[in-house]
Amino acid sequence: MSELALQAEKRDAEDELAPLRSRFVLDEVVYLDGNSLGALPANVPDRVADVVRREWGALRIRSWDESGWWTAPERIGDRIAPLVGAGPGQVVVGDSTSVNVFKALVAAVRMAGEDRTEILVDATTFPTDGYIAESAARLTGRTLRAVTPAEVPAALNDRTAAALLNHVDYRTGRLHDLPSLTAAIHACGALAVWDLCHSAGALPVGLDEHGVDLAVGCTYKYLNGGPGSPAYLYVRRDLQPRFDSPLPGWNSHAEPFGMSPSYDPAPGALRGRVGTPDILSMLALEAALEVWGEVGIDAVRAKSLALTDFFLHCVSAYTEPGRVESVTPERHEERGSQVALRCPDAGEVMKELIARGVVGDFRHPDVLRFGFTPLYVGFADVERAARVLGEVLA
């Protein structure tokens, strides 16, 4: 056994989060794609079966009240809130990330006022955010300017209405400075909208602490909610009375069963709801979140950094110099919970890695992407992944 393998075994033996691995359905592969789709929590299948057979099959319509279906969006939102540094009553679950980006950005522009004529969007963002921002600009009659997060402070001015930024770059894993960028956006009188898809459940966010205005995120990555699980929307408490959703629906009406022809928004974050909640996937998500009652986000972050540090160390040891290049920042304060490696034949390399039991993913044109979910990834997984990568690259 190599020295690195011995180190991995020792670190796994000392890992306080190691017992949580049994809470997930895992096979013999090394699964490093939790930044795309998290592993299946072991309690979810039985919970979904109960929802289908008892709550839907036996109780039927009564489950909206008796099984708590009606309050699920805000109840589950309150379970997510501590993971993103938010107090209760500010997060509502439902719809997709794209829909929530649209709601948040248009609402931010409306709150900014008519004299604020420009929207800034992260030029390195996941494409959908850019598409939504362009549509929001057309809808609200604003101009759109794409800038990198580093360029945001210089781009801000008294015409800026809102800035839509990603907390972690989905390609490189770069962690952007949410506190300082939010402060800069506020200093010019604009609103900050953050996409947390690649940070929630992997590292502390601090929405309340840093005064973020609006935020969105998915739940199928580090929160392990399952494929297509509903996203969430955060609306800072003091902004909730002014939150004017571009998608008002009966579910966000102050009296949803009053069937009024005029719209009167519900109080609080509930006005971020739109239509009937997707109950099956929402309750699967609720079950998936139970594991977070046993661990704090700070402990997860500490292990995430240790895992990514160890992976980079192992990759350096097991691969020929210059064969791959890390595009993920070395500094902890600039790193999310993934490592992206650039190599010319990345697509073929990833196919071979998966065939050998190491599952990451490929991003065009030349990036190998590995996501580290500390709840179920161990140091032995990391050593094995780097060792197999070295064999494939050789």
GROMACS .gro file of C-alpha atoms in nm:
model
  394
    1MET     CA    1   0.000   0.000   0.000
    2SER     CA    2   0.132   0.343  -0.096
    3GLU     CA    3   0.213   0.613   0.158
    4LEU     CA    4  -0.077   0.822   0.025
    5ALA     CA    5  -0.317   0.531   0.067
    6LEU     CA    6  -0.199   0.487   0.426
    7GLN     CA    7  -0.251   0.857   0.488
    8ALA     CA    8  -0.603   0.828   0.347
    9GLU     CA    9  -0.691   0.536   0.575
   10LYS     CA   10  -0.562   0.724   0.878
   11ARG     CA   11  -0.759   1.038   0.793
   12ASP     CA   12  -1.077   0.837   0.736
   13ALA     CA   13  -1.033   0.674   1.076
   14GLU     CA   14  -1.011   1.018   1.237
   15ASP     CA   15  -1.294   1.174   1.036
   16GLU     CA   16  -1.588   1.280   1.256
   17LEU     CA   17  -1.821   1.286   0.953
   18ALA     CA   18  -1.732   0.933   0.839
   19PRO     CA   19  -2.037   0.771   1.011
   20LEU     CA   20  -2.267   0.978   0.791
   21ARG     CA   21  -2.156   0.779   0.487
   22SER     CA   22  -2.391   0.499   0.596
   23ARG     CA   23  -2.683   0.739   0.555
   24PHE     CA   24  -2.642   0.722   0.175
   25VAL     CA   25  -2.689   0.450  -0.087
   26LEU     CA   26  -2.340   0.401  -0.229
   27ASP     CA   27  -2.181   0.127  -0.436
   28GLU     CA   28  -1.818   0.046  -0.512
   29VAL     CA   29  -1.757   0.344  -0.738
   30VAL     CA   30  -1.591   0.663  -0.620
   31TYR     CA   31  -1.867   0.917  -0.669
   32LEU     CA   32  -1.726   1.265  -0.729
   33ASP     CA   33  -2.019   1.414  -0.919
   34GLY     CA   34  -2.227   1.533  -0.625
   35ASN     CA   35  -2.188   1.887  -0.760
   36SER     CA   36  -2.421   1.773  -1.042
   37LEU     CA   37  -2.643   1.522  -0.864
   38GLY     CA   38  -2.606   1.416  -0.504
   39ALA     CA   39  -2.617   1.054  -0.393
   40LEU     CA   40  -2.941   0.895  -0.272
   41PRO     CA   41  -3.000   0.932   0.104
   42ALA     CA   42  -3.094   0.591   0.241
   43ASN     CA   43  -3.413   0.713   0.412
   44VAL     CA   44  -3.566   0.865   0.100
   45PRO     CA   45  -3.710   0.552  -0.072
   46ASP     CA   46  -3.923   0.453   0.229
   47ARG     CA   47  -4.039   0.812   0.277
   48VAL     CA   48  -4.144   0.844  -0.086
   49ALA     CA   49  -4.321   0.506  -0.070
   50ASP     CA   50  -4.516   0.625   0.236
   51VAL     CA   51  -4.613   0.948   0.062
   52VAL     CA   52  -4.737   0.756  -0.242
   53ARG     CA   53  -4.913   0.468  -0.069
   54ARG     CA   54  -5.051   0.627   0.247
   55GLU     CA   55  -5.063   1.003   0.206
   56TRP     CA   56  -5.171   1.000  -0.159
   57GLY     CA   57  -5.312   0.649  -0.187
   58ALA     CA   58  -5.519   0.637   0.134
   59LEU     CA   59  -5.562   0.992   0.262
   60ARG     CA   60  -5.576   1.151  -0.083
   61ILE     CA   61  -5.702   1.511  -0.069
   62ARG     CA   62  -5.696   1.509   0.312
   63SER     CA   63  -5.315   1.507   0.299
   64TRP     CA   64  -5.302   1.875   0.207
   65ASP     CA   65  -5.395   1.939   0.570
   66GLU     CA   66  -5.337   1.615   0.761
   67SER     CA   67  -4.997   1.534   0.606
   68GLY     CA   68  -4.875   1.893   0.592
   69TRP     CA   69  -4.856   1.919   0.216
   70TRP     CA   70  -4.983   2.275   0.209
   71THR     CA   71  -4.712   2.410   0.439
   72ALA     CA   72  -4.427   2.208   0.287
   73PRO     CA   73  -4.270   2.495   0.084
   74GLU     CA   74  -4.208   2.714   0.386
   75ARG     CA   75  -4.145   2.427   0.630
   76ILE     CA   76  -3.871   2.283   0.411
   77GLY     CA   77  -3.746   2.634   0.342
   78ASP     CA   78  -3.688   2.673   0.715
   79ARG     CA   79  -3.480   2.352   0.712
   80ILE     CA   80  -3.261   2.488   0.434
   81ALA     CA   81  -3.231   2.833   0.592
   82PRO     CA   82  -2.957   2.748   0.847
   83LEU     CA   83  -2.746   2.593   0.570
   84VAL     CA   84  -2.735   2.927   0.389
   85GLY     CA   85  -2.715   3.143   0.700
   86ALA     CA   86  -3.075   3.263   0.705
   87GLY     CA   87  -3.326   3.296   0.985
   88PRO     CA   88  -3.669   3.134   0.961
   89GLY     CA   89  -3.942   3.276   0.740
   90GLN     CA   90  -3.714   3.390   0.459
   91VAL     CA   91  -3.676   3.080   0.239
   92VAL     CA   92  -3.951   2.918   0.038
   93VAL     CA   93  -3.908   2.598  -0.164
   94GLY     CA   94  -4.061   2.541  -0.506
   95ASP     CA   95  -4.017   2.572  -0.882
   96SER     CA   96  -3.681   2.538  -1.057
   97THR     CA   97  -3.367   2.745  -1.010
   98SER     CA   98  -3.430   2.917  -1.344
   99VAL     CA   99  -3.783   3.019  -1.243
  100ASN     CA  100  -3.658   3.149  -0.909
  101VAL     CA  101  -3.378   3.345  -1.076
  102PHE     CA  102  -3.643   3.512  -1.291
  103LYS     CA  103  -3.862   3.593  -0.992
  104ALA     CA  104  -3.572   3.727  -0.788
  105LEU     CA  105  -3.410   3.938  -1.058
  106VAL     CA  106  -3.729   4.100  -1.187
  107ALA     CA  107  -3.841   4.169  -0.829
  108ALA     CA  108  -3.501   4.323  -0.752
  109VAL     CA  109  -3.524   4.555  -1.053
  110ARG     CA  110  -3.874   4.660  -0.953
  111MET     CA  111  -3.759   4.737  -0.599
  112ALA     CA  112  -3.461   4.936  -0.729
  113GLY     CA  113  -3.683   5.196  -0.898
  114GLU     CA  114  -3.736   5.338  -1.245
  115ASP     CA  115  -3.421   5.552  -1.243
  116ARG     CA  116  -3.206   5.238  -1.215
  117THR     CA  117  -3.171   5.134  -1.578
  118GLU     CA  118  -2.896   4.869  -1.586
  119ILE     CA  119  -2.862   4.509  -1.472
  120LEU     CA  120  -2.524   4.346  -1.419
  121VAL     CA  121  -2.486   3.972  -1.472
  122ASP     CA  122  -2.193   3.742  -1.405
  123ALA     CA  123  -2.023   3.690  -1.742
  124THR     CA  124  -1.890   3.352  -1.624
  125THR     CA  125  -2.229   3.236  -1.499
  126PHE     CA  126  -2.409   2.910  -1.573
  127PRO     CA  127  -2.573   2.984  -1.912
  128THR     CA  128  -2.933   2.974  -1.787
  129ASP     CA  129  -2.871   3.263  -1.549
  130GLY     CA  130  -2.751   3.468  -1.844
  131TYR     CA  131  -3.054   3.375  -2.051
  132ILE     CA  132  -3.289   3.466  -1.768
  133ALA     CA  133  -3.108   3.795  -1.705
  134GLU     CA  134  -3.139   3.889  -2.072
  135SER     CA  135  -3.511   3.814  -2.066
  136ALA     CA  136  -3.556   4.008  -1.740
  137ALA     CA  137  -3.380   4.308  -1.893
  138ARG     CA  138  -3.612   4.301  -2.196
  139LEU     CA  139  -3.919   4.262  -1.979
  140THR     CA  140  -3.829   4.551  -1.749
  141GLY     CA  141  -3.686   4.781  -2.015
  142ARG     CA  142  -3.334   4.776  -1.869
  143THR     CA  143  -3.000   4.725  -2.035
  144LEU     CA  144  -2.790   4.424  -1.948
  145ARG     CA  145  -2.415   4.425  -1.900
  146ALA     CA  146  -2.211   4.109  -1.850
  147VAL     CA  147  -1.901   4.147  -1.632
  148THR     CA  148  -1.685   3.909  -1.435
  149PRO     CA  149  -1.728   3.915  -1.056
  150ALA     CA  150  -1.387   4.083  -1.026
  151GLU     CA  151  -1.511   4.363  -1.255
  152VAL     CA  152  -1.832   4.425  -1.061
  153PRO     CA  153  -1.705   4.698  -0.823
  154ALA     CA  154  -1.576   4.911  -1.110
  155ALA     CA  155  -1.890   4.850  -1.318
  156LEU     CA  156  -2.134   4.965  -1.051
  157ASN     CA  157  -2.285   5.313  -1.080
  158ASP     CA  158  -2.597   5.510  -0.991
  159ARG     CA  159  -2.783   5.346  -1.282
  160THR     CA  160  -2.730   4.991  -1.155
  161ALA     CA  161  -3.053   4.825  -1.044
  162ALA     CA  162  -2.928   4.480  -0.953
  163ALA     CA  163  -2.640   4.240  -0.996
  164LEU     CA  164  -2.688   3.865  -1.046
  165LEU     CA  165  -2.381   3.669  -0.940
  166ASN     CA  166  -2.279   3.309  -0.880
  167HIS     CA  167  -2.127   3.225  -0.543
  168VAL     CA  168  -1.914   2.944  -0.690
  169ASP     CA  169  -1.813   2.917  -1.056
  170TYR     CA  170  -1.961   2.595  -1.194
  171ARG     CA  171  -1.663   2.527  -1.423
  172THR     CA  172  -1.362   2.608  -1.209
  173GLY     CA  173  -1.494   2.585  -0.853
  174ARG     CA  174  -1.379   2.940  -0.779
  175LEU     CA  175  -1.551   3.086  -0.473
  176HIS     CA  176  -1.641   3.452  -0.518
  177ASP     CA  177  -1.631   3.704  -0.236
  178LEU     CA  178  -1.999   3.733  -0.143
  179PRO     CA  179  -1.949   3.970   0.154
  180SER     CA  180  -1.739   4.231  -0.025
  181LEU     CA  181  -1.931   4.216  -0.353
  182THR     CA  182  -2.264   4.247  -0.173
  183ALA     CA  183  -2.129   4.547   0.019
  184ALA     CA  184  -2.010   4.710  -0.304
  185ILE     CA  185  -2.348   4.655  -0.470
  186HIS     CA  186  -2.527   4.807  -0.173
  187ALA     CA  187  -2.290   5.103  -0.162
  188CYS     CA  188  -2.417   5.216  -0.502
  189GLY     CA  189  -2.780   5.163  -0.402
  190ALA     CA  190  -2.841   4.845  -0.603
  191LEU     CA  191  -2.965   4.501  -0.497
  192ALA     CA  192  -2.759   4.182  -0.483
  193VAL     CA  193  -2.902   3.856  -0.617
  194TRP     CA  194  -2.690   3.545  -0.558
  195ASP     CA  195  -2.705   3.200  -0.717
  196LEU     CA  196  -2.601   2.946  -0.451
  197CYS     CA  197  -2.631   2.626  -0.655
  198HIS     CA  198  -2.268   2.527  -0.606
  199SER     CA  199  -2.223   2.648  -0.249
  200ALA     CA  200  -2.531   2.560  -0.042
  201GLY     CA  201  -2.458   2.245   0.156
  202ALA     CA  202  -2.085   2.267   0.089
  203LEU     CA  203  -1.975   2.585   0.269
  204PRO     CA  204  -2.107   2.867   0.488
  205VAL     CA  205  -2.295   3.137   0.297
  206GLY     CA  206  -2.412   3.392   0.555
  207LEU     CA  207  -2.708   3.549   0.375
  208ASP     CA  208  -2.839   3.733   0.681
  209GLU     CA  209  -2.496   3.823   0.813
  210HIS     CA  210  -2.391   3.989   0.489
  211GLY     CA  211  -2.724   4.152   0.406
  212VAL     CA  212  -2.788   3.968   0.080
  213ASP     CA  213  -3.113   4.088  -0.075
  214LEU     CA  214  -3.228   3.784  -0.270
  215ALA     CA  215  -3.081   3.442  -0.337
  216VAL     CA  216  -3.174   3.124  -0.519
  217GLY     CA  217  -3.037   2.774  -0.533
  218CYS     CA  218  -3.103   2.416  -0.635
  219THR     CA  219  -3.134   2.122  -0.396
  220TYR     CA  220  -3.015   1.826  -0.603
  221LYS     CA  221  -2.641   1.888  -0.569
  222TYR     CA  222  -2.484   1.909  -0.221
  223LEU     CA  223  -2.829   1.893  -0.055
  224ASN     CA  224  -2.894   1.552  -0.218
  225GLY     CA  225  -3.262   1.618  -0.289
  226GLY     CA  226  -3.282   1.402  -0.600
  227PRO     CA  227  -3.305   1.466  -0.976
  228GLY     CA  228  -3.513   1.773  -1.048
  229SER     CA  229  -3.586   1.837  -0.681
  230PRO     CA  230  -3.739   2.181  -0.625
  231ALA     CA  231  -3.525   2.489  -0.587
  232TYR     CA  232  -3.559   2.763  -0.324
  233LEU     CA  233  -3.587   3.138  -0.304
  234TYR     CA  234  -3.454   3.359  -0.024
  235VAL     CA  235  -3.609   3.702   0.032
  236ARG     CA  236  -3.450   3.910   0.308
  237ARG     CA  237  -3.706   3.980   0.578
  238ASP     CA  238  -3.716   4.359   0.550
  239LEU     CA  239  -3.762   4.339   0.172
  240GLN     CA  240  -4.055   4.098   0.184
  241PRO     CA  241  -4.330   4.366   0.195
  242ARG     CA  242  -4.182   4.515  -0.127
  243PHE     CA  243  -4.118   4.185  -0.305
  244ASP     CA  244  -4.327   4.209  -0.623
  245SER     CA  245  -4.309   3.873  -0.798
  246PRO     CA  246  -4.342   3.873  -1.178
  247LEU     CA  247  -4.515   3.535  -1.141
  248PRO     CA  248  -4.809   3.585  -0.904
  249GLY     CA  249  -5.008   3.269  -0.859
  250TRP     CA  250  -5.294   3.138  -0.653
  251ASN     CA  251  -5.048   2.970  -0.416
  252SER     CA  252  -4.896   3.307  -0.324
  253HIS     CA  253  -5.229   3.482  -0.277
  254ALA     CA  254  -5.316   3.609   0.071
  255GLU     CA  255  -5.639   3.406   0.043
  256PRO     CA  256  -5.556   3.126  -0.201
  257PHE     CA  257  -5.899   2.965  -0.172
  258GLY     CA  258  -6.087   3.293  -0.196
  259MET     CA  259  -6.063   3.272  -0.575
  260SER     CA  260  -6.055   3.650  -0.601
  261PRO     CA  261  -6.016   3.798  -0.950
  262SER     CA  262  -5.763   4.047  -0.810
  263TYR     CA  263  -5.424   3.956  -0.668
  264ASP     CA  264  -5.336   4.030  -0.307
  265PRO     CA  265  -4.993   3.883  -0.220
  266ALA     CA  266  -4.943   3.669   0.087
  267PRO     CA  267  -4.722   3.811   0.363
  268GLY     CA  268  -4.356   3.724   0.394
  269ALA     CA  269  -4.159   3.486   0.178
  270LEU     CA  270  -4.482   3.303   0.089
  271ARG     CA  271  -4.533   3.554  -0.190
  272GLY     CA  272  -4.248   3.372  -0.365
  273ARG     CA  273  -4.477   3.074  -0.419
  274VAL     CA  274  -4.655   3.043  -0.754
  275GLY     CA  275  -4.857   2.730  -0.831
  276THR     CA  276  -4.934   2.394  -0.674
  277PRO     CA  277  -4.619   2.250  -0.507
  278ASP     CA  278  -4.459   1.938  -0.655
  279ILE     CA  279  -4.528   1.731  -0.347
  280LEU     CA  280  -4.355   1.402  -0.431
  281SER     CA  281  -4.015   1.554  -0.501
  282MET     CA  282  -4.058   1.814  -0.228
  283LEU     CA  283  -4.116   1.553   0.042
  284ALA     CA  284  -3.826   1.345  -0.091
  285LEU     CA  285  -3.613   1.655  -0.040
  286GLU     CA  286  -3.745   1.700   0.311
  287ALA     CA  287  -3.637   1.346   0.397
  288ALA     CA  288  -3.296   1.404   0.238
  289LEU     CA  289  -3.241   1.708   0.459
  290GLU     CA  290  -3.278   1.507   0.781
  291VAL     CA  291  -2.906   1.424   0.783
  292TRP     CA  292  -2.831   1.792   0.841
  293GLY     CA  293  -2.967   1.760   1.192
  294GLU     CA  294  -2.648   1.568   1.274
  295VAL     CA  295  -2.382   1.797   1.129
  296GLY     CA  296  -2.298   2.165   1.106
  297ILE     CA  297  -2.196   2.345   0.789
  298ASP     CA  298  -1.864   2.455   0.942
  299ALA     CA  299  -1.759   2.092   0.991
  300VAL     CA  300  -1.861   2.015   0.633
  301ARG     CA  301  -1.655   2.307   0.506
  302ALA     CA  302  -1.347   2.198   0.702
  303LYS     CA  303  -1.366   1.848   0.556
  304SER     CA  304  -1.434   1.983   0.207
  305LEU     CA  305  -1.113   2.185   0.213
  306ALA     CA  306  -0.919   1.888   0.353
  307LEU     CA  307  -1.055   1.660   0.078
  308THR     CA  308  -0.978   1.900  -0.205
  309ASP     CA  309  -0.631   1.973  -0.063
  310PHE     CA  310  -0.558   1.600  -0.042
  311PHE     CA  311  -0.689   1.538  -0.393
  312LEU     CA  312  -0.465   1.806  -0.541
  313HIS     CA  313  -0.170   1.659  -0.347
  314CYS     CA  314  -0.245   1.308  -0.474
  315VAL     CA  315  -0.294   1.425  -0.832
  316SER     CA  316   0.047   1.594  -0.818
  317ALA     CA  317   0.202   1.272  -0.687
  318TYR     CA  318   0.033   1.034  -0.930
  319THR     CA  319   0.045   1.226  -1.259
  320GLU     CA  320   0.333   1.341  -1.476
  321PRO     CA  321   0.420   1.710  -1.440
  322GLY     CA  322   0.227   1.922  -1.690
  323ARG     CA  323  -0.015   1.645  -1.790
  324VAL     CA  324  -0.305   1.821  -1.613
  325GLU     CA  325  -0.346   2.176  -1.488
  326SER     CA  326  -0.570   2.273  -1.197
  327VAL     CA  327  -0.792   2.571  -1.275
  328THR     CA  328  -0.936   2.568  -0.923
  329PRO     CA  329  -0.780   2.829  -0.691
  330GLU     CA  330  -0.533   2.703  -0.432
  331ARG     CA  331  -0.635   2.955  -0.167
  332HIS     CA  332  -0.909   2.823   0.060
  333GLU     CA  333  -1.099   3.150   0.061
  334GLU     CA  334  -1.130   3.125  -0.318
  335ARG     CA  335  -1.224   2.757  -0.347
  336GLY     CA  336  -1.563   2.589  -0.342
  337SER     CA  337  -1.603   2.213  -0.301
  338GLN     CA  338  -1.483   2.096  -0.639
  339VAL     CA  339  -1.158   2.063  -0.830
  340ALA     CA  340  -1.139   2.128  -1.204
  341LEU     CA  341  -0.843   1.993  -1.398
  342ARG     CA  342  -0.765   2.094  -1.755
  343CYS     CA  343  -0.621   1.847  -2.002
  344PRO     CA  344  -0.645   1.832  -2.383
  345ASP     CA  345  -0.823   1.494  -2.400
  346ALA     CA  346  -1.053   1.553  -2.104
  347GLY     CA  347  -1.362   1.402  -2.264
  348GLU     CA  348  -1.197   1.066  -2.335
  349VAL     CA  349  -1.018   1.068  -2.001
  350MET     CA  350  -1.346   1.108  -1.812
  351LYS     CA  351  -1.507   0.825  -2.007
  352GLU     CA  352  -1.220   0.596  -1.906
  353LEU     CA  353  -1.233   0.712  -1.544
  354ILE     CA  354  -1.602   0.629  -1.524
  355ALA     CA  355  -1.537   0.289  -1.682
  356ARG     CA  356  -1.285   0.226  -1.403
  357GLY     CA  357  -1.522   0.329  -1.126
  358VAL     CA  358  -1.433   0.695  -1.069
  359VAL     CA  359  -1.730   0.915  -1.153
  360GLY     CA  360  -1.671   1.284  -1.219
  361ASP     CA  361  -1.783   1.485  -1.519
  362PHE     CA  362  -1.652   1.665  -1.826
  363ARG     CA  363  -1.708   2.026  -1.920
  364HIS     CA  364  -1.640   2.142  -2.274
  365PRO     CA  365  -1.382   2.184  -2.408
  366ASP     CA  366  -1.109   2.045  -2.181
  367VAL     CA  367  -1.212   2.033  -1.813
  368LEU     CA  368  -1.234   1.732  -1.581
  369ARG     CA  369  -1.462   1.828  -1.293
  370PHE     CA  370  -1.464   1.651  -0.955
  371GLY     CA  371  -1.713   1.743  -0.683
  372PHE     CA  372  -1.651   1.655  -0.317
  373THR     CA  373  -1.956   1.602  -0.096
  374PRO     CA  374  -1.812   1.567   0.256
  375LEU     CA  375  -2.116   1.381   0.389
  376TYR     CA  376  -2.022   1.068   0.194
  377VAL     CA  377  -1.684   1.118   0.025
  378GLY     CA  378  -1.382   0.995   0.220
  379PHE     CA  379  -1.007   1.034   0.192
  380ALA     CA  380  -0.966   0.679   0.058
  381ASP     CA  381  -1.205   0.774  -0.222
  382VAL     CA  382  -0.988   1.075  -0.299
  383GLU     CA  383  -0.665   0.873  -0.308
  384ARG     CA  384  -0.822   0.608  -0.531
  385ALA     CA  385  -0.960   0.869  -0.770
  386ALA     CA  386  -0.623   1.039  -0.810
  387ARG     CA  387  -0.442   0.706  -0.848
  388VAL     CA  388  -0.681   0.587  -1.122
  389LEU     CA  389  -0.653   0.926  -1.292
  390GLY     CA  390  -0.275   0.884  -1.297
  391GLU     CA  391  -0.312   0.538  -1.453
  392VAL     CA  392  -0.549   0.665  -1.721
  393LEU     CA  393  -0.332   0.965  -1.807
  394ALA     CA  394  -0.022   0.743  -1.829
   0.00000   0.00000   0.00000
